[in-house]
Short mmCIF file of C-alpha atoms and ligand atoms in Angstrom, two decimals:
data_model
loop_
_atom_site.label_atom_id
_atom_site.label_comp_id
_atom_site.label_asym_id
_atom_site.label_seq_id
_atom_site.Cartn_x
_atom_site.Cartn_y
_atom_site.Cartn_z
CA UNK A 30 0.00 0.00 0.00
CA UNK A 31 2.63 2.50 1.06
CA UNK A 32 4.71 1.58 -1.99
CA UNK A 33 2.02 1.97 -4.65
CA UNK A 34 2.13 4.75 -7.27
CA UNK A 35 -1.08 6.77 -7.19
CA UNK A 36 -2.57 8.86 -9.94
CA UNK A 37 -2.83 12.59 -9.29
CA UNK A 38 -6.61 12.29 -8.99
CA UNK A 39 -6.52 9.38 -6.56
CA UNK A 40 -3.92 11.15 -4.43
CA UNK A 41 -5.99 14.32 -4.38
CA UNK A 42 -9.05 12.40 -3.31
CA UNK A 43 -7.21 10.80 -0.39
CA UNK A 44 -5.56 14.06 0.63
CA UNK A 45 -8.86 15.94 0.84
CA UNK A 46 -11.19 13.14 2.00
CA UNK A 47 -10.66 13.60 5.73
CA UNK A 48 -10.62 17.40 5.77
CA UNK A 49 -13.42 19.38 7.38
CA UNK A 50 -13.76 23.15 6.83
CA UNK A 51 -12.44 25.35 9.63
CA UNK A 52 -15.01 26.94 11.92
CA UNK A 53 -16.59 30.32 11.19
CA UNK A 54 -15.27 33.56 12.60
CA UNK A 55 -16.83 36.97 12.16
CA UNK A 56 -14.85 39.76 10.56
CA UNK A 57 -15.73 43.34 9.76
CA UNK A 58 -16.48 44.32 6.20
CA UNK A 59 -13.14 46.15 6.00
CA UNK A 60 -11.28 42.86 6.56
CA UNK A 61 -13.39 40.56 4.41
CA UNK A 62 -11.44 40.83 1.13
CA UNK A 63 -10.14 37.42 -0.05
CA UNK A 64 -11.72 35.57 2.88
CA UNK A 65 -13.76 32.40 2.27
CA UNK A 66 -17.46 33.01 2.93
CA UNK A 67 -19.43 30.62 5.09
CA UNK A 68 -21.84 28.86 2.76
CA UNK A 69 -25.14 30.14 4.08
CA UNK A 70 -27.68 32.68 2.86
CA UNK A 71 -27.55 36.35 3.82
CA UNK A 72 -31.14 37.60 4.21
CA UNK A 73 -31.89 41.05 2.80
CA UNK A 74 -33.54 42.86 5.76
CA UNK A 75 -34.56 45.77 3.53
CA UNK A 76 -35.04 46.51 -0.14
CA UNK A 77 -31.97 47.50 -2.15
CA UNK A 78 -32.41 50.25 -3.11
CA UNK A 79 -34.55 51.03 -0.05
CA UNK A 80 -36.82 53.54 -1.90
CA UNK A 81 -37.78 54.36 -5.49
CA UNK A 82 -35.26 56.86 -6.84
CA UNK A 83 -34.28 58.63 -9.99
CA UNK A 84 -31.73 57.16 -12.41
CA UNK A 85 -31.17 60.59 -14.00
CA UNK A 86 -30.91 64.29 -13.25
CA UNK A 87 -34.22 65.66 -14.55
CA UNK A 88 -37.86 66.19 -13.58
CA UNK A 89 -40.30 63.79 -11.93
CA UNK A 90 -43.86 63.97 -13.22
CA UNK A 91 -46.90 61.95 -14.21
CA UNK A 92 -46.28 60.20 -17.53
CA UNK A 93 -49.96 60.37 -18.53
CA UNK A 94 -50.12 64.14 -17.91
CA UNK A 95 -49.52 66.10 -21.14
CA UNK A 96 -50.37 69.42 -19.50
CA UNK A 97 -47.45 71.60 -20.70
CA UNK A 98 -46.01 73.94 -19.68
CA UNK A 99 -46.15 72.74 -16.11
CA UNK A 100 -45.12 74.32 -12.82
CA UNK A 101 -41.93 73.16 -11.04
CA UNK A 102 -43.09 72.95 -7.41
CA UNK A 103 -39.83 71.93 -5.71
CA UNK A 104 -36.86 69.62 -5.82
CA UNK A 105 -35.72 66.23 -4.58
CA UNK A 106 -32.04 65.63 -4.00
CA UNK A 107 -30.17 62.58 -2.72
CA UNK A 108 -30.24 62.74 1.06
CA UNK A 109 -32.34 65.92 1.00
CA UNK A 110 -35.63 66.80 2.72
CA UNK A 111 -38.87 65.08 1.73
CA UNK A 112 -39.92 66.46 -1.66
CA UNK A 113 -43.40 67.89 -2.41
CA UNK A 114 -45.98 65.71 -4.21
CA UNK A 115 -46.49 65.82 -7.95
CA UNK A 116 -49.94 66.12 -9.53
CA UNK A 117 -51.38 67.09 -12.93
CA UNK A 118 -49.69 70.23 -14.27
CA UNK A 119 -46.71 70.04 -11.92
CA UNK A 120 -43.21 68.55 -11.79
CA UNK A 121 -40.39 68.27 -9.24
CA UNK A 122 -36.72 68.68 -10.11
CA UNK A 123 -34.87 65.45 -9.20
CA UNK A 124 -31.19 64.48 -8.97
CA UNK A 125 -29.77 61.02 -9.58
CA UNK A 126 -30.42 58.81 -6.54
CA UNK A 127 -33.00 61.20 -5.07
CA UNK A 128 -36.39 59.81 -3.95
CA UNK A 129 -39.17 59.89 -6.55
CA UNK A 130 -41.72 62.41 -5.14
CA UNK A 131 -45.15 61.05 -4.13
CA UNK A 132 -47.52 61.02 -7.12
CA UNK A 133 -44.80 60.95 -9.80
CA UNK A 134 -44.31 57.86 -11.98
CA UNK A 135 -41.64 58.93 -14.49
CA UNK A 136 -38.52 61.04 -14.84
CA UNK A 137 -37.70 63.18 -17.88
CA UNK A 138 -33.96 63.78 -18.23
CA UNK A 139 -32.88 67.41 -18.05
CA UNK A 140 -31.71 67.16 -21.68
CA UNK A 141 -35.29 66.49 -22.86
CA UNK A 142 -37.03 69.55 -21.41
CA UNK A 143 -37.03 73.32 -21.88
CA UNK A 144 -36.94 75.32 -18.66
CA UNK A 145 -38.61 78.76 -18.66
CA UNK A 146 -38.27 80.21 -15.18
CA UNK A 147 -40.38 77.97 -12.94
CA UNK A 148 -42.21 76.53 -15.98
CA UNK A 149 -41.25 73.39 -17.83
CA UNK A 150 -41.93 72.20 -21.36
CA UNK A 151 -41.41 68.49 -21.92
CA UNK A 152 -39.99 67.87 -25.40
CA UNK A 153 -39.92 64.07 -25.25
CA UNK A 154 -42.91 62.50 -23.49
CA UNK A 155 -41.69 59.79 -21.06
CA UNK A 156 -43.12 56.31 -20.72
CA UNK A 157 -44.53 55.37 -17.33
CA UNK A 158 -41.66 54.26 -15.09
CA UNK A 159 -38.99 55.89 -17.29
CA UNK A 160 -35.72 56.41 -15.35
CA UNK A 161 -37.36 55.30 -12.10
CA UNK A 162 -35.40 52.73 -10.09
CA UNK A 163 -38.04 50.95 -8.06
CA UNK A 164 -37.45 50.02 -4.43
CA UNK A 165 -35.88 46.55 -4.32
CA UNK A 166 -35.20 46.41 -8.05
CA UNK A 167 -31.69 45.13 -7.24
CA UNK A 168 -32.38 43.00 -4.14
CA UNK A 169 -35.98 42.77 -2.82
CA UNK A 170 -36.35 42.59 0.96
CA UNK A 171 -36.42 39.00 2.19
CA UNK A 172 -34.18 37.69 -0.61
CA UNK A 173 -31.84 34.92 0.51
CA UNK A 174 -28.53 35.91 -1.08
CA UNK A 175 -25.97 33.09 -1.41
CA UNK A 176 -22.44 34.36 -1.83
CA UNK A 177 -20.37 32.59 -4.49
CA UNK A 178 -18.01 29.94 -3.10
CA UNK A 179 -14.85 31.83 -3.90
CA UNK A 180 -12.67 34.31 -2.00
CA UNK A 181 -14.67 37.48 -1.43
CA UNK A 182 -13.91 40.22 -3.96
CA UNK A 183 -14.84 43.89 -4.30
CA UNK A 184 -18.21 43.21 -5.98
CA UNK A 185 -19.35 41.02 -3.10
CA UNK A 186 -18.09 43.64 -0.62
CA UNK A 187 -20.30 46.19 -2.43
CA UNK A 188 -23.32 43.89 -2.18
CA UNK A 189 -22.73 43.14 1.52
CA UNK A 190 -22.27 46.86 2.22
CA UNK A 191 -25.47 47.75 0.32
CA UNK A 192 -27.32 45.15 2.38
CA UNK A 193 -26.04 46.79 5.54
CA UNK A 194 -23.99 43.75 6.58
CA UNK A 195 -21.03 44.98 8.61
CA UNK A 196 -20.01 41.72 10.32
CA UNK A 197 -19.45 38.81 7.94
CA UNK A 198 -18.94 35.13 8.89
CA UNK A 199 -15.96 33.59 7.10
CA UNK A 200 -13.92 30.45 7.60
CA UNK A 201 -10.95 30.82 9.90
CA UNK A 202 -7.70 30.84 7.93
CA UNK A 203 -6.23 27.34 8.21
CA UNK A 204 -3.00 27.36 10.24
CA UNK A 205 -0.30 25.59 8.26
CA UNK A 206 3.05 24.65 9.79
CA UNK A 207 5.95 24.60 7.34
CA UNK A 208 9.08 22.57 7.97
CA UNK A 209 12.20 22.58 5.78
CA UNK A 210 14.61 19.71 6.31
CA UNK A 211 18.22 19.19 5.35
CA UNK A 212 21.73 19.46 6.81
CA UNK A 213 22.68 21.63 3.83
CA UNK A 214 20.35 24.50 4.78
CA UNK A 215 22.11 27.61 6.08
CA UNK A 216 20.49 29.60 8.88
CA UNK A 217 18.20 32.36 7.66
CA UNK A 218 20.24 35.40 6.61
CA UNK A 219 23.58 33.69 7.31
CA UNK A 220 26.35 33.56 4.65
CA UNK A 221 26.75 30.20 2.97
CA UNK A 222 29.37 27.84 4.32
CA UNK A 223 30.88 25.08 2.16
CA UNK A 224 28.17 22.78 0.79
CA UNK A 225 25.37 24.96 2.12
CA UNK A 226 22.34 26.43 0.32
CA UNK A 227 19.71 28.92 1.38
CA UNK A 228 16.33 27.55 2.41
CA UNK A 229 14.11 28.37 -0.58
CA UNK A 230 11.21 26.09 0.32
CA UNK A 231 10.31 27.49 3.73
CA UNK A 232 9.69 31.08 2.59
CA UNK A 233 8.22 29.90 -0.73
CA UNK A 234 5.72 27.52 0.85
CA UNK A 235 4.79 30.14 3.44
CA UNK A 236 4.01 32.54 0.59
CA UNK A 237 2.03 29.86 -1.26
CA UNK A 238 0.04 29.10 1.90
CA UNK A 239 -0.83 32.77 2.33
CA UNK A 240 -1.77 33.13 -1.33
CA UNK A 241 -4.15 30.18 -0.89
CA UNK A 242 -5.86 31.84 2.09
CA UNK A 243 -4.01 30.13 4.92
CA UNK A 244 -1.92 31.36 7.83
CA UNK A 245 1.68 30.18 7.59
CA UNK A 246 3.63 29.10 10.68
CA UNK A 247 7.25 28.83 9.55
CA UNK A 248 9.11 26.35 11.78
CA UNK A 249 12.84 26.37 12.32
CA UNK A 250 14.34 24.02 9.68
CA UNK A 251 15.23 20.55 10.91
CA UNK A 252 18.57 18.88 10.32
CA UNK A 253 18.57 15.42 8.76
CA UNK A 254 18.12 13.89 12.15
CA UNK A 255 15.20 11.65 13.09
CA UNK A 256 14.84 13.06 16.59
CA UNK A 257 14.86 16.63 15.32
CA UNK A 258 12.31 15.91 12.57
CA UNK A 259 10.15 14.12 15.13
CA UNK A 260 10.26 16.96 17.63
CA UNK A 261 9.40 19.53 14.93
CA UNK A 262 6.45 17.45 13.69
CA UNK A 263 5.14 16.99 17.23
CA UNK A 264 5.53 20.70 17.91
CA UNK A 265 2.66 21.65 15.61
CA UNK A 266 -0.28 21.46 18.04
CA UNK A 267 -3.06 23.80 16.96
CA UNK A 268 -2.17 23.60 13.27
CA UNK A 269 -4.70 22.33 10.74
CA UNK A 270 -2.02 21.02 8.39
CA UNK A 271 1.73 20.42 8.40
CA UNK A 272 3.88 20.67 5.28
CA UNK A 273 7.44 19.35 5.31
CA UNK A 274 9.84 19.57 2.40
CA UNK A 275 12.85 17.42 1.62
CA UNK A 276 13.71 14.10 3.17
CA UNK A 277 10.77 12.19 1.72
CA UNK A 278 12.69 10.10 -0.78
CA UNK A 279 14.63 6.88 -0.30
CA UNK A 280 17.98 8.53 0.41
CA UNK A 281 19.99 7.48 3.41
CA UNK A 282 19.20 10.73 5.25
CA UNK A 283 15.54 11.02 4.27
CA UNK A 284 13.77 10.89 7.61
CA UNK A 285 10.38 12.53 7.13
CA UNK A 286 8.81 9.37 5.75
CA UNK A 287 10.31 7.08 8.38
CA UNK A 288 9.41 9.42 11.23
CA UNK A 289 5.82 9.63 9.97
CA UNK A 290 5.65 5.87 9.81
CA UNK A 291 7.03 5.50 13.31
CA UNK A 292 5.20 8.21 15.30
CA UNK A 293 2.02 8.51 13.28
CA UNK A 294 0.77 6.98 10.09
CA UNK A 295 1.96 6.99 6.50
CA UNK A 296 -0.77 6.64 3.92
CA UNK A 297 1.32 6.65 0.74
CA UNK A 298 4.43 8.19 -0.63
CA UNK A 299 4.61 7.90 -4.41
CA UNK A 300 2.49 9.68 -7.01
CA UNK A 301 2.68 9.20 -10.77
CA UNK A 302 3.60 12.80 -11.44
CA UNK A 303 6.60 14.80 -12.58
CA UNK A 304 7.90 16.75 -10.81
CA UNK A 305 7.08 15.35 -7.43
CA UNK A 306 7.00 11.58 -7.42
CA UNK A 307 8.08 11.20 -3.79
CA UNK A 308 5.28 12.69 -1.74
CA UNK A 309 4.38 11.49 1.72
CA UNK A 310 1.03 11.85 3.40
CA UNK A 311 0.25 10.84 6.90
CA UNK A 312 -0.94 11.95 10.30
CA UNK A 313 0.72 12.86 13.56
CA UNK A 314 -1.62 13.11 16.55
CA UNK A 315 -4.54 13.50 14.14
CA UNK A 316 -2.94 16.35 12.19
CA UNK A 317 -2.48 15.78 8.44
CA UNK A 318 1.16 15.98 7.36
CA UNK A 319 2.25 16.28 3.74
CA UNK A 320 5.90 15.65 2.93
CA UNK A 321 6.84 17.41 -0.31
CA UNK A 322 9.97 16.73 -2.36
CA UNK A 323 12.96 18.96 -1.62
CA UNK A 324 13.70 20.50 -5.00
CA UNK A 325 12.10 23.94 -4.86
CA UNK A 326 10.28 23.53 -8.19
CA UNK A 327 8.97 20.11 -7.13
CA UNK A 328 7.93 21.49 -3.76
CA UNK A 329 6.00 24.38 -5.32
CA UNK A 330 4.43 22.36 -8.12
CA UNK A 331 3.28 19.62 -5.74
CA UNK A 332 1.99 22.31 -3.38
CA UNK A 333 -0.01 23.67 -6.29
CA UNK A 334 -1.39 20.27 -7.29
CA UNK A 335 -2.03 18.74 -3.88
CA UNK A 336 -1.76 21.17 -0.98
CA UNK A 337 -3.58 24.14 -2.46
CA UNK A 338 -6.75 22.04 -2.98
CA UNK A 339 -6.37 20.82 0.62
CA UNK A 340 -6.28 24.41 1.86
CA UNK A 341 -9.32 25.19 -0.24
CA UNK A 342 -11.15 22.20 1.21
CA UNK A 343 -10.33 23.57 4.68
CA UNK A 344 -11.91 26.84 3.52
CA UNK A 345 -14.92 25.04 2.01
CA UNK A 346 -13.91 26.24 -1.47
CA UNK A 347 -14.12 23.86 -4.44
CA UNK A 348 -11.25 22.67 -6.66
CA UNK A 349 -7.95 24.48 -7.12
CA UNK A 350 -9.42 27.91 -7.88
CA UNK A 351 -7.27 28.18 -11.01
CA UNK A 352 -8.24 28.91 -14.58
CA UNK A 353 -7.43 26.01 -16.92
CA UNK A 354 -7.16 26.77 -20.64
CA UNK A 355 -6.12 24.70 -23.64
CA UNK A 356 -2.99 26.11 -25.30
CA UNK A 357 -1.05 25.23 -28.44
CA UNK A 358 2.57 24.35 -27.64
CA UNK A 359 5.05 26.35 -29.75
CA UNK A 360 8.08 24.06 -29.32
CA UNK A 361 8.69 20.42 -28.42
CA UNK A 362 8.97 19.86 -24.67
CA UNK A 363 10.53 16.50 -23.86
CA UNK A 364 9.92 14.90 -20.49
CA UNK A 365 12.09 12.46 -18.67
CA UNK A 366 9.57 9.86 -17.49
CA UNK A 367 6.27 8.38 -18.69
CA UNK A 368 4.52 9.92 -15.65
CA UNK A 369 2.16 12.85 -16.18
CA UNK A 370 4.26 16.02 -16.37
CA UNK A 371 3.47 19.59 -15.35
CA UNK A 372 5.88 21.75 -17.33
CA UNK A 373 6.73 25.40 -16.88
CA UNK A 374 5.43 27.53 -19.78
CA UNK A 375 4.46 31.06 -20.77
CA UNK A 376 0.85 31.16 -21.95
CA UNK A 377 -0.20 34.08 -24.14
CA UNK A 378 -3.18 34.90 -26.31
CA UNK A 379 -2.64 33.37 -29.76
CA UNK A 380 -3.10 36.08 -32.38
CA UNK A 381 -3.39 33.51 -35.19
CA UNK A 382 -6.02 31.36 -33.53
CA UNK A 383 -8.99 31.90 -31.28
CA UNK A 384 -7.21 30.75 -28.14
CA UNK A 385 -3.86 30.52 -26.39
CA UNK A 386 -0.34 29.39 -27.16
CA UNK A 387 2.25 28.10 -24.71
CA UNK A 388 6.01 28.58 -25.05
CA UNK A 389 8.53 26.71 -22.88
CA UNK A 390 9.59 29.02 -20.04
CA UNK A 391 13.11 27.55 -19.90
CA UNK A 392 14.79 24.42 -18.59
CA UNK A 393 12.48 21.86 -17.04
CA UNK A 394 14.74 20.42 -14.34
CA UNK A 395 13.02 20.47 -10.96
CA UNK A 396 15.99 22.37 -9.55
CA UNK A 397 15.52 25.30 -11.95
CA UNK A 398 13.53 28.11 -10.38
CA UNK A 399 14.04 30.74 -13.07
CA UNK A 400 11.59 29.13 -15.55
CA UNK A 401 8.97 28.84 -12.80
CA UNK A 402 9.36 32.57 -12.17
CA UNK A 403 9.47 33.49 -15.88
CA UNK A 404 6.46 31.32 -16.69
CA UNK A 405 2.83 31.96 -15.86
CA UNK A 406 1.39 28.47 -16.25
CA UNK A 407 1.90 24.72 -15.96
CA UNK A 408 1.33 22.69 -19.12
CA UNK A 409 0.08 19.14 -18.60
CA UNK A 410 1.63 16.44 -20.78
CA UNK A 411 -0.43 13.29 -20.16
CA UNK A 412 1.07 10.04 -18.93
CA UNK A 413 2.55 7.73 -21.52
CA UNK A 414 3.73 10.47 -23.91
CA UNK A 415 7.44 11.07 -24.43
CA UNK A 416 7.08 14.79 -24.94
CA UNK A 417 4.73 17.65 -25.54
CA UNK A 418 4.79 18.07 -29.33
CA UNK A 419 5.07 21.41 -31.10
CA UNK A 420 1.73 22.40 -32.62
CA UNK A 421 -0.34 20.12 -30.37
CA UNK A 422 -2.77 21.50 -27.80
CA UNK A 423 -2.51 20.71 -24.09
CA UNK A 424 -4.36 21.71 -20.95
CA UNK A 425 -2.59 24.45 -18.99
CA UNK A 426 -3.13 25.73 -15.46
CA UNK A 427 -2.78 29.50 -15.22
CA UNK A 428 -0.83 30.52 -12.11
CA UNK A 429 -0.64 34.18 -13.10
CA UNK A 430 -2.63 36.38 -15.48
CA UNK A 431 -2.05 35.99 -19.22
CA UNK A 432 -0.25 39.00 -20.71
P1 LIG B 528 15.75 15.85 -0.63
O1 LIG B 528 14.35 15.56 -1.04
O2 LIG B 528 15.90 16.19 0.82
O3 LIG B 528 16.68 14.75 -1.05
O4 LIG B 528 16.17 17.14 -1.43
C1 LIG B 528 16.19 17.15 -2.85
C2 LIG B 528 16.92 18.38 -3.34
O5 LIG B 528 16.23 19.55 -2.90
C3 LIG B 528 18.34 18.53 -2.79
O6 LIG B 528 19.14 19.07 -3.82
C4 LIG B 528 18.20 19.51 -1.67
O7 LIG B 528 19.37 20.23 -1.39
C5 LIG B 528 17.11 20.42 -2.19
N1 LIG B 528 16.38 21.03 -1.09
C6 LIG B 528 15.79 20.38 -0.06
N2 LIG B 528 15.22 21.24 0.79
C7 LIG B 528 15.43 22.48 0.27
C8 LIG B 528 15.05 23.78 0.68
N3 LIG B 528 14.36 23.99 1.80
N4 LIG B 528 15.44 24.84 -0.09
C9 LIG B 528 16.14 24.63 -1.22
N5 LIG B 528 16.49 23.43 -1.68
C10 LIG B 528 16.16 22.34 -0.95
MG1 LIG B 529 17.33 16.40 2.17
#
């Protein structure tokens, strides 16, 4: 079981199966941007808009009344005093957003009248209801509004604000512990000694966690030492998820997998994917632990494929939240194994066709970060193929906007 190679889909199913969304917490409207809404209806306690108002600057009158010229008996402005009533032979000057005066049923824009002192000649007769925004024409009182299951954006903030909602229930950001492992990792900010490298995965995974809506808890990196890895993994009480990187393979000093097996449980550790074949998943004291491969590109790509959907499940959001588009590959992209590959590409609009094209973003070794930075997408070459062929179309996952 632990030795079997899983498909990406099967792995994803197992990784997310046991996850329950975090509990709700209430935040103010000012802090709600990008938070995951709790999936329940918001009831409109009043009409939006709350009263009938004018869509134009003009004059409110009775549409059926052709009694010109008519007398302008007052004005109605947004937030102003209650306007006088309108009857046959009269009109009230109205501004955009101002209440429609009692008795009026239409607004004539200022451009369609002639004003002569306090008299008004209507040049274009309005239809009944013209330029009147009825109370509740946007959201009638009592409507059960369901927010879309995606991070809250400005449009939803506008709707919540218009409804008068100032405290919004959202899912608590999942707390994610991040552990880098390896004797070769230099201390943060320290100059490199012989054989040392900077820890790229810790800061990178912390950033990826935050971008996915989580709260990152960056642990002190562990040396390739079973006891140290064990103590770090145990020291994650209160976290919803633990991500380790490095030490998950079959190398002599790869301890994450063995420690998981010994102090908790190991559910599997190989996935038919490139980059990222060695990937461990298990539990320590009930907390899910994902062991990602150590190469920074592998760590980030497997985070994207497996951990990001886990974070979204913890936020009760569906899928990976990414846009997938088919794109025509501009140059052959060989891959090194029959496993399904996720290759680093630049996707752009294809001027010749009605879609997108994808150009290789650079070298595809899992130790090469530059192409991951230069690219904006992952191109999926299905299992069994030797390469992505020039001119063929493949599914891509957009990680950044298309230029
Ligand atoms: P491992 O999976 O521990 O065998 O690591 C595979 C490769 O990734 C090795 O070249 C490591 O030096 C490198 N690596 C592991 N962890 C990190 C890290 N936190 N930052 C940068 N490179 C790493
Ligand atoms: Mg290592």
